[in-house]
């Protein structure tokens, strides 16, 4: 069995040769989830990481008051669930399929066997974890100190840099609703509507129902870092 291109091209397998990918294909297990179906819940034991072949997964966490905080939306080729696989701790967040989704699961036993033969995979996973930590530190700063315009700009840039959605002739098309964006930005839907209108007038993006096309990520960075 060959790995789908979306899985073989993920960061986990960067620099791994064809033989290694063939061995990895034997270790990975395809799983299907319907819209709204949980992949795992916060507090559960974690025994696998997941790579998205197709579909969309949201990563969220409930605060003590029961309010859901959206952490990320992930699409094809993205990896999640790796932290519990590495340290054996319970899941710190909940992963839910937003639409019909196919994942490839790498369970702990197969993971340790695989990295014994291909240490490069362990190195790649360490890079992924380091990138997650940097993003988390930056996000804490933004959500603590930035006003609403900066929060919305940051959420859009985060999706853009993660190559969420698809590339277009003018930029990148992000397929998400204003409600989803407001959850990511930690602000109200009304605020997101107002800020998107401002960004559209400035030529940074266009916004229609269920999708936002980013034309000028540099302009969004100027908002975030007060360089306008």
JSON list of N, CA and C in Angstrom, two decimals, residues 11-81:
[
{"chain": "A", "resi": 11, "resn": "UNK", "atom": "N", "xyz": [4.89, 17.07, 7.03]},
{"chain": "A", "resi": 11, "resn": "UNK", "atom": "CA", "xyz": [6.18, 17.40, 7.65]},
{"chain": "A", "resi": 11, "resn": "UNK", "atom": "C", "xyz": [6.79, 16.20, 8.37]},
{"chain": "A", "resi": 12, "resn": "UNK", "atom": "N", "xyz": [5.96, 15.28, 8.83]},
{"chain": "A", "resi": 12, "resn": "UNK", "atom": "CA", "xyz": [6.47, 14.12, 9.57]},
{"chain": "A", "resi": 12, "resn": "UNK", "atom": "C", "xyz": [7.42, 13.29, 8.72]},
{"chain": "A", "resi": 13, "resn": "UNK", "atom": "N", "xyz": [7.20, 13.26, 7.42]},
{"chain": "A", "resi": 13, "resn": "UNK", "atom": "CA", "xyz": [8.00, 12.42, 6.54]},
{"chain": "A", "resi": 13, "resn": "UNK", "atom": "C", "xyz": [8.96, 13.21, 5.66]},
{"chain": "A", "resi": 14, "resn": "UNK", "atom": "N", "xyz": [9.23, 14.46, 6.01]},
{"chain": "A", "resi": 14, "resn": "UNK", "atom": "CA", "xyz": [10.18, 15.26, 5.24]},
{"chain": "A", "resi": 14, "resn": "UNK", "atom": "C", "xyz": [11.56, 14.60, 5.23]},
{"chain": "A", "resi": 15, "resn": "UNK", "atom": "N", "xyz": [12.12, 14.40, 4.05]},
{"chain": "A", "resi": 15, "resn": "UNK", "atom": "CA", "xyz": [13.45, 13.81, 3.93]},
{"chain": "A", "resi": 15, "resn": "UNK", "atom": "C", "xyz": [13.49, 12.30, 4.04]},
{"chain": "A", "resi": 16, "resn": "UNK", "atom": "N", "xyz": [12.35, 11.65, 4.18]},
{"chain": "A", "resi": 16, "resn": "UNK", "atom": "CA", "xyz": [12.31, 10.18, 4.28]},
{"chain": "A", "resi": 16, "resn": "UNK", "atom": "C", "xyz": [12.25, 9.60, 2.87]},
{"chain": "A", "resi": 17, "resn": "UNK", "atom": "N", "xyz": [13.09, 8.61, 2.60]},
{"chain": "A", "resi": 17, "resn": "UNK", "atom": "CA", "xyz": [13.17, 8.05, 1.25]},
{"chain": "A", "resi": 17, "resn": "UNK", "atom": "C", "xyz": [11.97, 7.15, 0.93]},
{"chain": "A", "resi": 18, "resn": "UNK", "atom": "N", "xyz": [11.92, 6.70, -0.29]},
{"chain": "A", "resi": 18, "resn": "UNK", "atom": "CA", "xyz": [10.77, 5.93, -0.77]},
{"chain": "A", "resi": 18, "resn": "UNK", "atom": "C", "xyz": [10.57, 4.65, 0.03]},
{"chain": "A", "resi": 19, "resn": "UNK", "atom": "N", "xyz": [11.67, 3.99, 0.36]},
{"chain": "A", "resi": 19, "resn": "UNK", "atom": "CA", "xyz": [11.56, 2.76, 1.15]},
{"chain": "A", "resi": 19, "resn": "UNK", "atom": "C", "xyz": [10.96, 3.05, 2.52]},
{"chain": "A", "resi": 20, "resn": "UNK", "atom": "N", "xyz": [11.39, 4.15, 3.12]},
{"chain": "A", "resi": 20, "resn": "UNK", "atom": "CA", "xyz": [10.85, 4.53, 4.41]},
{"chain": "A", "resi": 20, "resn": "UNK", "atom": "C", "xyz": [9.36, 4.82, 4.34]},
{"chain": "A", "resi": 21, "resn": "UNK", "atom": "N", "xyz": [8.93, 5.47, 3.26]},
{"chain": "A", "resi": 21, "resn": "UNK", "atom": "CA", "xyz": [7.50, 5.76, 3.08]},
{"chain": "A", "resi": 21, "resn": "UNK", "atom": "C", "xyz": [6.71, 4.48, 2.90]},
{"chain": "A", "resi": 22, "resn": "UNK", "atom": "N", "xyz": [7.30, 3.50, 2.21]},
{"chain": "A", "resi": 22, "resn": "UNK", "atom": "CA", "xyz": [6.62, 2.22, 2.04]},
{"chain": "A", "resi": 22, "resn": "UNK", "atom": "C", "xyz": [6.46, 1.50, 3.38]},
{"chain": "A", "resi": 23, "resn": "UNK", "atom": "N", "xyz": [7.48, 1.59, 4.21]},
{"chain": "A", "resi": 23, "resn": "UNK", "atom": "CA", "xyz": [7.40, 0.98, 5.55]},
{"chain": "A", "resi": 23, "resn": "UNK", "atom": "C", "xyz": [6.39, 1.73, 6.40]},
{"chain": "A", "resi": 24, "resn": "UNK", "atom": "N", "xyz": [6.39, 3.06, 6.30]},
{"chain": "A", "resi": 24, "resn": "UNK", "atom": "CA", "xyz": [5.43, 3.86, 7.05]},
{"chain": "A", "resi": 24, "resn": "UNK", "atom": "C", "xyz": [4.00, 3.52, 6.64]},
{"chain": "A", "resi": 25, "resn": "UNK", "atom": "N", "xyz": [3.80, 3.23, 5.36]},
{"chain": "A", "resi": 25, "resn": "UNK", "atom": "CA", "xyz": [2.45, 2.89, 4.87]},
{"chain": "A", "resi": 25, "resn": "UNK", "atom": "C", "xyz": [1.91, 1.65, 5.57]},
{"chain": "A", "resi": 26, "resn": "UNK", "atom": "N", "xyz": [2.80, 0.74, 5.93]},
{"chain": "A", "resi": 26, "resn": "UNK", "atom": "CA", "xyz": [2.37, -0.46, 6.64]},
{"chain": "A", "resi": 26, "resn": "UNK", "atom": "C", "xyz": [2.02, -0.16, 8.10]},
{"chain": "A", "resi": 27, "resn": "UNK", "atom": "N", "xyz": [2.59, 0.91, 8.65]},
{"chain": "A", "resi": 27, "resn": "UNK", "atom": "CA", "xyz": [2.39, 1.24, 10.06]},
{"chain": "A", "resi": 27, "resn": "UNK", "atom": "C", "xyz": [1.16, 2.11, 10.28]},
{"chain": "A", "resi": 28, "resn": "UNK", "atom": "N", "xyz": [0.74, 2.85, 9.27]},
{"chain": "A", "resi": 28, "resn": "UNK", "atom": "CA", "xyz": [-0.37, 3.79, 9.41]},
{"chain": "A", "resi": 28, "resn": "UNK", "atom": "C", "xyz": [-1.71, 3.12, 9.12]},
{"chain": "A", "resi": 29, "resn": "UNK", "atom": "N", "xyz": [-2.73, 3.52, 9.86]},
{"chain": "A", "resi": 29, "resn": "UNK", "atom": "CA", "xyz": [-4.05, 2.93, 9.71]},
{"chain": "A", "resi": 29, "resn": "UNK", "atom": "C", "xyz": [-5.06, 4.00, 9.29]},
{"chain": "A", "resi": 30, "resn": "UNK", "atom": "N", "xyz": [-5.74, 3.82, 8.14]},
{"chain": "A", "resi": 30, "resn": "UNK", "atom": "CA", "xyz": [-6.74, 4.81, 7.71]},
{"chain": "A", "resi": 30, "resn": "UNK", "atom": "C", "xyz": [-8.01, 4.72, 8.55]},
{"chain": "A", "resi": 31, "resn": "UNK", "atom": "N", "xyz": [-8.57, 5.88, 8.90]},
{"chain": "A", "resi": 31, "resn": "UNK", "atom": "CA", "xyz": [-9.79, 5.97, 9.69]},
{"chain": "A", "resi": 31, "resn": "UNK", "atom": "C", "xyz": [-10.70, 7.02, 9.07]},
{"chain": "A", "resi": 32, "resn": "UNK", "atom": "N", "xyz": [-12.00, 6.79, 9.11]},
{"chain": "A", "resi": 32, "resn": "UNK", "atom": "CA", "xyz": [-12.97, 7.74, 8.56]},
{"chain": "A", "resi": 32, "resn": "UNK", "atom": "C", "xyz": [-13.87, 8.28, 9.66]},
{"chain": "A", "resi": 33, "resn": "UNK", "atom": "N", "xyz": [-14.19, 9.57, 9.56]},
{"chain": "A", "resi": 33, "resn": "UNK", "atom": "CA", "xyz": [-15.06, 10.23, 10.54]},
{"chain": "A", "resi": 33, "resn": "UNK", "atom": "C", "xyz": [-16.09, 11.08, 9.81]},
{"chain": "A", "resi": 34, "resn": "UNK", "atom": "N", "xyz": [-17.30, 11.08, 10.31]},
{"chain": "A", "resi": 34, "resn": "UNK", "atom": "CA", "xyz": [-18.35, 11.91, 9.75]},
{"chain": "A", "resi": 34, "resn": "UNK", "atom": "C", "xyz": [-18.38, 13.28, 10.41]},
{"chain": "A", "resi": 35, "resn": "UNK", "atom": "N", "xyz": [-19.12, 14.23, 9.83]},
{"chain": "A", "resi": 35, "resn": "UNK", "atom": "CA", "xyz": [-19.21, 15.58, 10.41]},
{"chain": "A", "resi": 35, "resn": "UNK", "atom": "C", "xyz": [-19.70, 15.54, 11.86]},
{"chain": "A", "resi": 36, "resn": "UNK", "atom": "N", "xyz": [-18.98, 16.23, 12.74]},
{"chain": "A", "resi": 36, "resn": "UNK", "atom": "CA", "xyz": [-19.35, 16.28, 14.14]},
{"chain": "A", "resi": 36, "resn": "UNK", "atom": "C", "xyz": [-18.85, 15.12, 14.98]},
{"chain": "A", "resi": 37, "resn": "UNK", "atom": "N", "xyz": [-18.21, 14.14, 14.36]},
{"chain": "A", "resi": 37, "resn": "UNK", "atom": "CA", "xyz": [-17.73, 12.98, 15.11]},
{"chain": "A", "resi": 37, "resn": "UNK", "atom": "C", "xyz": [-16.39, 13.29, 15.78]},
{"chain": "A", "resi": 38, "resn": "UNK", "atom": "N", "xyz": [-16.26, 12.90, 17.04]},
{"chain": "A", "resi": 38, "resn": "UNK", "atom": "CA", "xyz": [-15.04, 13.15, 17.80]},
{"chain": "A", "resi": 38, "resn": "UNK", "atom": "C", "xyz": [-13.95, 12.15, 17.41]},
{"chain": "A", "resi": 39, "resn": "UNK", "atom": "N", "xyz": [-12.75, 12.66, 17.17]},
{"chain": "A", "resi": 39, "resn": "UNK", "atom": "CA", "xyz": [-11.59, 11.81, 16.98]},
{"chain": "A", "resi": 39, "resn": "UNK", "atom": "C", "xyz": [-11.06, 11.39, 18.35]},
{"chain": "A", "resi": 40, "resn": "UNK", "atom": "N", "xyz": [-10.95, 12.37, 19.25]},
{"chain": "A", "resi": 40, "resn": "UNK", "atom": "CA", "xyz": [-10.66, 12.11, 20.66]},
{"chain": "A", "resi": 40, "resn": "UNK", "atom": "C", "xyz": [-11.13, 13.30, 21.49]},
{"chain": "A", "resi": 41, "resn": "UNK", "atom": "N", "xyz": [-11.24, 13.09, 22.80]},
{"chain": "A", "resi": 41, "resn": "UNK", "atom": "CA", "xyz": [-11.68, 14.15, 23.70]},
{"chain": "A", "resi": 41, "resn": "UNK", "atom": "C", "xyz": [-10.61, 14.46, 24.72]},
{"chain": "A", "resi": 42, "resn": "UNK", "atom": "N", "xyz": [-10.60, 15.70, 25.19]},
{"chain": "A", "resi": 42, "resn": "UNK", "atom": "CA", "xyz": [-9.66, 16.11, 26.24]},
{"chain": "A", "resi": 42, "resn": "UNK", "atom": "C", "xyz": [-9.83, 15.20, 27.45]},
{"chain": "A", "resi": 43, "resn": "UNK", "atom": "N", "xyz": [-8.70, 14.78, 28.02]},
{"chain": "A", "resi": 43, "resn": "UNK", "atom": "CA", "xyz": [-8.72, 13.91, 29.18]},
{"chain": "A", "resi": 43, "resn": "UNK", "atom": "C", "xyz": [-8.55, 12.44, 28.85]},
{"chain": "A", "resi": 44, "resn": "UNK", "atom": "N", "xyz": [-8.79, 12.06, 27.60]},
{"chain": "A", "resi": 44, "resn": "UNK", "atom": "CA", "xyz": [-8.61, 10.66, 27.21]},
{"chain": "A", "resi": 44, "resn": "UNK", "atom": "C", "xyz": [-7.12, 10.32, 27.11]},
{"chain": "A", "resi": 45, "resn": "UNK", "atom": "N", "xyz": [-6.81, 9.03, 27.29]},
{"chain": "A", "resi": 45, "resn": "UNK", "atom": "CA", "xyz": [-5.45, 8.58, 27.04]},
{"chain": "A", "resi": 45, "resn": "UNK", "atom": "C", "xyz": [-5.13, 8.71, 25.56]},
{"chain": "A", "resi": 46, "resn": "UNK", "atom": "N", "xyz": [-3.91, 9.14, 25.26]},
{"chain": "A", "resi": 46, "resn": "UNK", "atom": "CA", "xyz": [-3.52, 9.32, 23.87]},
{"chain": "A", "resi": 46, "resn": "UNK", "atom": "C", "xyz": [-2.52, 8.27, 23.43]},
{"chain": "A", "resi": 47, "resn": "UNK", "atom": "N", "xyz": [-2.88, 7.53, 22.39]},
{"chain": "A", "resi": 47, "resn": "UNK", "atom": "CA", "xyz": [-2.01, 6.46, 21.92]},
{"chain": "A", "resi": 47, "resn": "UNK", "atom": "C", "xyz": [-1.61, 6.61, 20.46]},
{"chain": "A", "resi": 48, "resn": "UNK", "atom": "N", "xyz": [-1.97, 7.73, 19.84]},
{"chain": "A", "resi": 48, "resn": "UNK", "atom": "CA", "xyz": [-1.70, 7.85, 18.41]},
{"chain": "A", "resi": 48, "resn": "UNK", "atom": "C", "xyz": [-1.61, 9.32, 18.01]},
{"chain": "A", "resi": 49, "resn": "UNK", "atom": "N", "xyz": [-0.89, 9.57, 16.93]},
{"chain": "A", "resi": 49, "resn": "UNK", "atom": "CA", "xyz": [-0.97, 10.85, 16.24]},
{"chain": "A", "resi": 49, "resn": "UNK", "atom": "C", "xyz": [-1.72, 10.62, 14.94]},
{"chain": "A", "resi": 50, "resn": "UNK", "atom": "N", "xyz": [-2.22, 11.70, 14.36]},
{"chain": "A", "resi": 50, "resn": "UNK", "atom": "CA", "xyz": [-3.06, 11.60, 13.17]},
{"chain": "A", "resi": 50, "resn": "UNK", "atom": "C", "xyz": [-2.59, 12.56, 12.09]},
{"chain": "A", "resi": 51, "resn": "UNK", "atom": "N", "xyz": [-2.68, 12.10, 10.85]},
{"chain": "A", "resi": 51, "resn": "UNK", "atom": "CA", "xyz": [-2.39, 12.93, 9.68]},
{"chain": "A", "resi": 51, "resn": "UNK", "atom": "C", "xyz": [-3.66, 12.98, 8.84]},
{"chain": "A", "resi": 52, "resn": "UNK", "atom": "N", "xyz": [-4.07, 14.19, 8.45]},
{"chain": "A", "resi": 52, "resn": "UNK", "atom": "CA", "xyz": [-5.31, 14.34, 7.69]},
{"chain": "A", "resi": 52, "resn": "UNK", "atom": "C", "xyz": [-5.03, 14.10, 6.21]},
{"chain": "A", "resi": 53, "resn": "UNK", "atom": "N", "xyz": [-5.73, 13.13, 5.64]},
{"chain": "A", "resi": 53, "resn": "UNK", "atom": "CA", "xyz": [-5.64, 12.97, 4.19]},
{"chain": "A", "resi": 53, "resn": "UNK", "atom": "C", "xyz": [-6.60, 13.93, 3.49]},
{"chain": "A", "resi": 54, "resn": "UNK", "atom": "N", "xyz": [-7.85, 13.93, 3.92]},
{"chain": "A", "resi": 54, "resn": "UNK", "atom": "CA", "xyz": [-8.82, 14.88, 3.37]},
{"chain": "A", "resi": 54, "resn": "UNK", "atom": "C", "xyz": [-9.86, 15.18, 4.44]},
{"chain": "A", "resi": 55, "resn": "UNK", "atom": "N", "xyz": [-10.45, 16.36, 4.33]},
{"chain": "A", "resi": 55, "resn": "UNK", "atom": "CA", "xyz": [-11.45, 16.78, 5.29]},
{"chain": "A", "resi": 55, "resn": "UNK", "atom": "C", "xyz": [-10.96, 17.94, 6.14]},
{"chain": "A", "resi": 56, "resn": "UNK", "atom": "N", "xyz": [-11.61, 18.13, 7.27]},
{"chain": "A", "resi": 56, "resn": "UNK", "atom": "CA", "xyz": [-11.33, 19.27, 8.12]},
{"chain": "A", "resi": 56, "resn": "UNK", "atom": "C", "xyz": [-11.57, 18.88, 9.57]},
{"chain": "A", "resi": 57, "resn": "UNK", "atom": "N", "xyz": [-10.62, 19.22, 10.45]},
{"chain": "A", "resi": 57, "resn": "UNK", "atom": "CA", "xyz": [-10.70, 18.88, 11.87]},
{"chain": "A", "resi": 57, "resn": "UNK", "atom": "C", "xyz": [-10.53, 20.15, 12.69]},
{"chain": "A", "resi": 58, "resn": "UNK", "atom": "N", "xyz": [-11.37, 20.31, 13.71]},
{"chain": "A", "resi": 58, "resn": "UNK", "atom": "CA", "xyz": [-11.17, 21.44, 14.63]},
{"chain": "A", "resi": 58, "resn": "UNK", "atom": "C", "xyz": [-10.60, 20.92, 15.94]},
{"chain": "A", "resi": 59, "resn": "UNK", "atom": "N", "xyz": [-9.67, 21.68, 16.49]},
{"chain": "A", "resi": 59, "resn": "UNK", "atom": "CA", "xyz": [-9.05, 21.37, 17.77]},
{"chain": "A", "resi": 59, "resn": "UNK", "atom": "C", "xyz": [-9.56, 22.41, 18.77]},
{"chain": "A", "resi": 60, "resn": "UNK", "atom": "N", "xyz": [-10.14, 21.96, 19.87]},
{"chain": "A", "resi": 60, "resn": "UNK", "atom": "CA", "xyz": [-10.75, 22.88, 20.82]},
{"chain": "A", "resi": 60, "resn": "UNK", "atom": "C", "xyz": [-10.52, 22.41, 22.25]},
{"chain": "A", "resi": 61, "resn": "UNK", "atom": "N", "xyz": [-10.80, 23.33, 23.17]},
{"chain": "A", "resi": 61, "resn": "UNK", "atom": "CA", "xyz": [-10.64, 23.03, 24.59]},
{"chain": "A", "resi": 61, "resn": "UNK", "atom": "C", "xyz": [-11.72, 23.78, 25.36]},
{"chain": "A", "resi": 62, "resn": "UNK", "atom": "N", "xyz": [-12.30, 23.14, 26.35]},
{"chain": "A", "resi": 62, "resn": "UNK", "atom": "CA", "xyz": [-13.32, 23.78, 27.17]},
{"chain": "A", "resi": 62, "resn": "UNK", "atom": "C", "xyz": [-12.69, 24.39, 28.42]},
{"chain": "A", "resi": 63, "resn": "UNK", "atom": "N", "xyz": [-12.99, 25.66, 28.66]},
{"chain": "A", "resi": 63, "resn": "UNK", "atom": "CA", "xyz": [-12.51, 26.32, 29.86]},
{"chain": "A", "resi": 63, "resn": "UNK", "atom": "C", "xyz": [-13.27, 25.80, 31.09]},
{"chain": "A", "resi": 64, "resn": "UNK", "atom": "N", "xyz": [-12.86, 26.23, 32.26]},
{"chain": "A", "resi": 64, "resn": "UNK", "atom": "CA", "xyz": [-13.50, 25.78, 33.49]},
{"chain": "A", "resi": 64, "resn": "UNK", "atom": "C", "xyz": [-14.98, 26.15, 33.53]},
{"chain": "A", "resi": 65, "resn": "UNK", "atom": "N", "xyz": [-15.35, 27.24, 32.87]},
{"chain": "A", "resi": 65, "resn": "UNK", "atom": "CA", "xyz": [-16.75, 27.65, 32.85]},
{"chain": "A", "resi": 65, "resn": "UNK", "atom": "C", "xyz": [-17.56, 26.93, 31.76]},
{"chain": "A", "resi": 66, "resn": "UNK", "atom": "N", "xyz": [-16.91, 25.99, 31.07]},
{"chain": "A", "resi": 66, "resn": "UNK", "atom": "CA", "xyz": [-17.60, 25.20, 30.06]},
{"chain": "A", "resi": 66, "resn": "UNK", "atom": "C", "xyz": [-17.63, 25.81, 28.68]},
{"chain": "A", "resi": 67, "resn": "UNK", "atom": "N", "xyz": [-17.04, 26.98, 28.51]},
{"chain": "A", "resi": 67, "resn": "UNK", "atom": "CA", "xyz": [-17.03, 27.64, 27.20]},
{"chain": "A", "resi": 67, "resn": "UNK", "atom": "C", "xyz": [-15.94, 27.05, 26.32]},
{"chain": "A", "resi": 68, "resn": "UNK", "atom": "N", "xyz": [-16.31, 26.73, 25.09]},
{"chain": "A", "resi": 68, "resn": "UNK", "atom": "CA", "xyz": [-15.35, 26.12, 24.16]},
{"chain": "A", "resi": 68, "resn": "UNK", "atom": "C", "xyz": [-14.44, 27.18, 23.57]},
{"chain": "A", "resi": 69, "resn": "UNK", "atom": "N", "xyz": [-13.14, 26.91, 23.62]},
{"chain": "A", "resi": 69, "resn": "UNK", "atom": "CA", "xyz": [-12.14, 27.78, 23.01]},
{"chain": "A", "resi": 69, "resn": "UNK", "atom": "C", "xyz": [-11.56, 27.06, 21.80]},
{"chain": "A", "resi": 70, "resn": "UNK", "atom": "N", "xyz": [-11.68, 27.67, 20.63]},
{"chain": "A", "resi": 70, "resn": "UNK", "atom": "CA", "xyz": [-11.16, 27.07, 19.41]},
{"chain": "A", "resi": 70, "resn": "UNK", "atom": "C", "xyz": [-9.66, 27.32, 19.32]},
{"chain": "A", "resi": 71, "resn": "UNK", "atom": "N", "xyz": [-8.90, 26.27, 19.10]},
{"chain": "A", "resi": 71, "resn": "UNK", "atom": "CA", "xyz": [-7.45, 26.39, 19.02]},
{"chain": "A", "resi": 71, "resn": "UNK", "atom": "C", "xyz": [-6.94, 26.35, 17.59]},
{"chain": "A", "resi": 72, "resn": "UNK", "atom": "N", "xyz": [-7.57, 25.56, 16.74]},
{"chain": "A", "resi": 72, "resn": "UNK", "atom": "CA", "xyz": [-7.08, 25.44, 15.36]},
{"chain": "A", "resi": 72, "resn": "UNK", "atom": "C", "xyz": [-8.11, 24.74, 14.49]},
{"chain": "A", "resi": 73, "resn": "UNK", "atom": "N", "xyz": [-8.04, 25.05, 13.19]},
{"chain": "A", "resi": 73, "resn": "UNK", "atom": "CA", "xyz": [-8.73, 24.28, 12.17]},
{"chain": "A", "resi": 73, "resn": "UNK", "atom": "C", "xyz": [-7.64, 23.70, 11.26]},
{"chain": "A", "resi": 74, "resn": "UNK", "atom": "N", "xyz": [-7.72, 22.41, 10.99]},
{"chain": "A", "resi": 74, "resn": "UNK", "atom": "CA", "xyz": [-6.67, 21.72, 10.24]},
{"chain": "A", "resi": 74, "resn": "UNK", "atom": "C", "xyz": [-7.25, 21.01, 9.03]},
{"chain": "A", "resi": 75, "resn": "UNK", "atom": "N", "xyz": [-6.48, 21.01, 7.93]},
{"chain": "A", "resi": 75, "resn": "UNK", "atom": "CA", "xyz": [-6.92, 20.34, 6.71]},
{"chain": "A", "resi": 75, "resn": "UNK", "atom": "C", "xyz": [-5.83, 19.40, 6.22]},
{"chain": "A", "resi": 76, "resn": "UNK", "atom": "N", "xyz": [-5.92, 18.99, 4.96]},
{"chain": "A", "resi": 76, "resn": "UNK", "atom": "CA", "xyz": [-5.09, 17.93, 4.38]},
{"chain": "A", "resi": 76, "resn": "UNK", "atom": "C", "xyz": [-3.60, 18.11, 4.66]},
{"chain": "A", "resi": 77, "resn": "UNK", "atom": "N", "xyz": [-2.96, 17.04, 5.09]},
{"chain": "A", "resi": 77, "resn": "UNK", "atom": "CA", "xyz": [-1.52, 17.02, 5.31]},
{"chain": "A", "resi": 77, "resn": "UNK", "atom": "C", "xyz": [-1.10, 17.45, 6.70]},
{"chain": "A", "resi": 78, "resn": "UNK", "atom": "N", "xyz": [-2.03, 17.99, 7.51]},
{"chain": "A", "resi": 78, "resn": "UNK", "atom": "CA", "xyz": [-1.68, 18.47, 8.83]},
{"chain": "A", "resi": 78, "resn": "UNK", "atom": "C", "xyz": [-1.69, 17.34, 9.86]},
{"chain": "A", "resi": 79, "resn": "UNK", "atom": "N", "xyz": [-0.88, 17.52, 10.89]},
{"chain": "A", "resi": 79, "resn": "UNK", "atom": "CA", "xyz": [-0.69, 16.51, 11.93]},
{"chain": "A", "resi": 79, "resn": "UNK", "atom": "C", "xyz": [-1.26, 17.03, 13.24]},
{"chain": "A", "resi": 80, "resn": "UNK", "atom": "N", "xyz": [-1.87, 16.15, 14.01]},
{"chain": "A", "resi": 80, "resn": "UNK", "atom": "CA", "xyz": [-2.33, 16.52, 15.35]},
{"chain": "A", "resi": 80, "resn": "UNK", "atom": "C", "xyz": [-2.31, 15.29, 16.26]},
{"chain": "A", "resi": 81, "resn": "UNK", "atom": "N", "xyz": [-2.37, 15.55, 17.56]},
{"chain": "A", "resi": 81, "resn": "UNK", "atom": "CA", "xyz": [-2.39, 14.46, 18.53]},
{"chain": "A", "resi": 81, "resn": "UNK", "atom": "C", "xyz": [-1.03, 13.94, 18.90]}
]
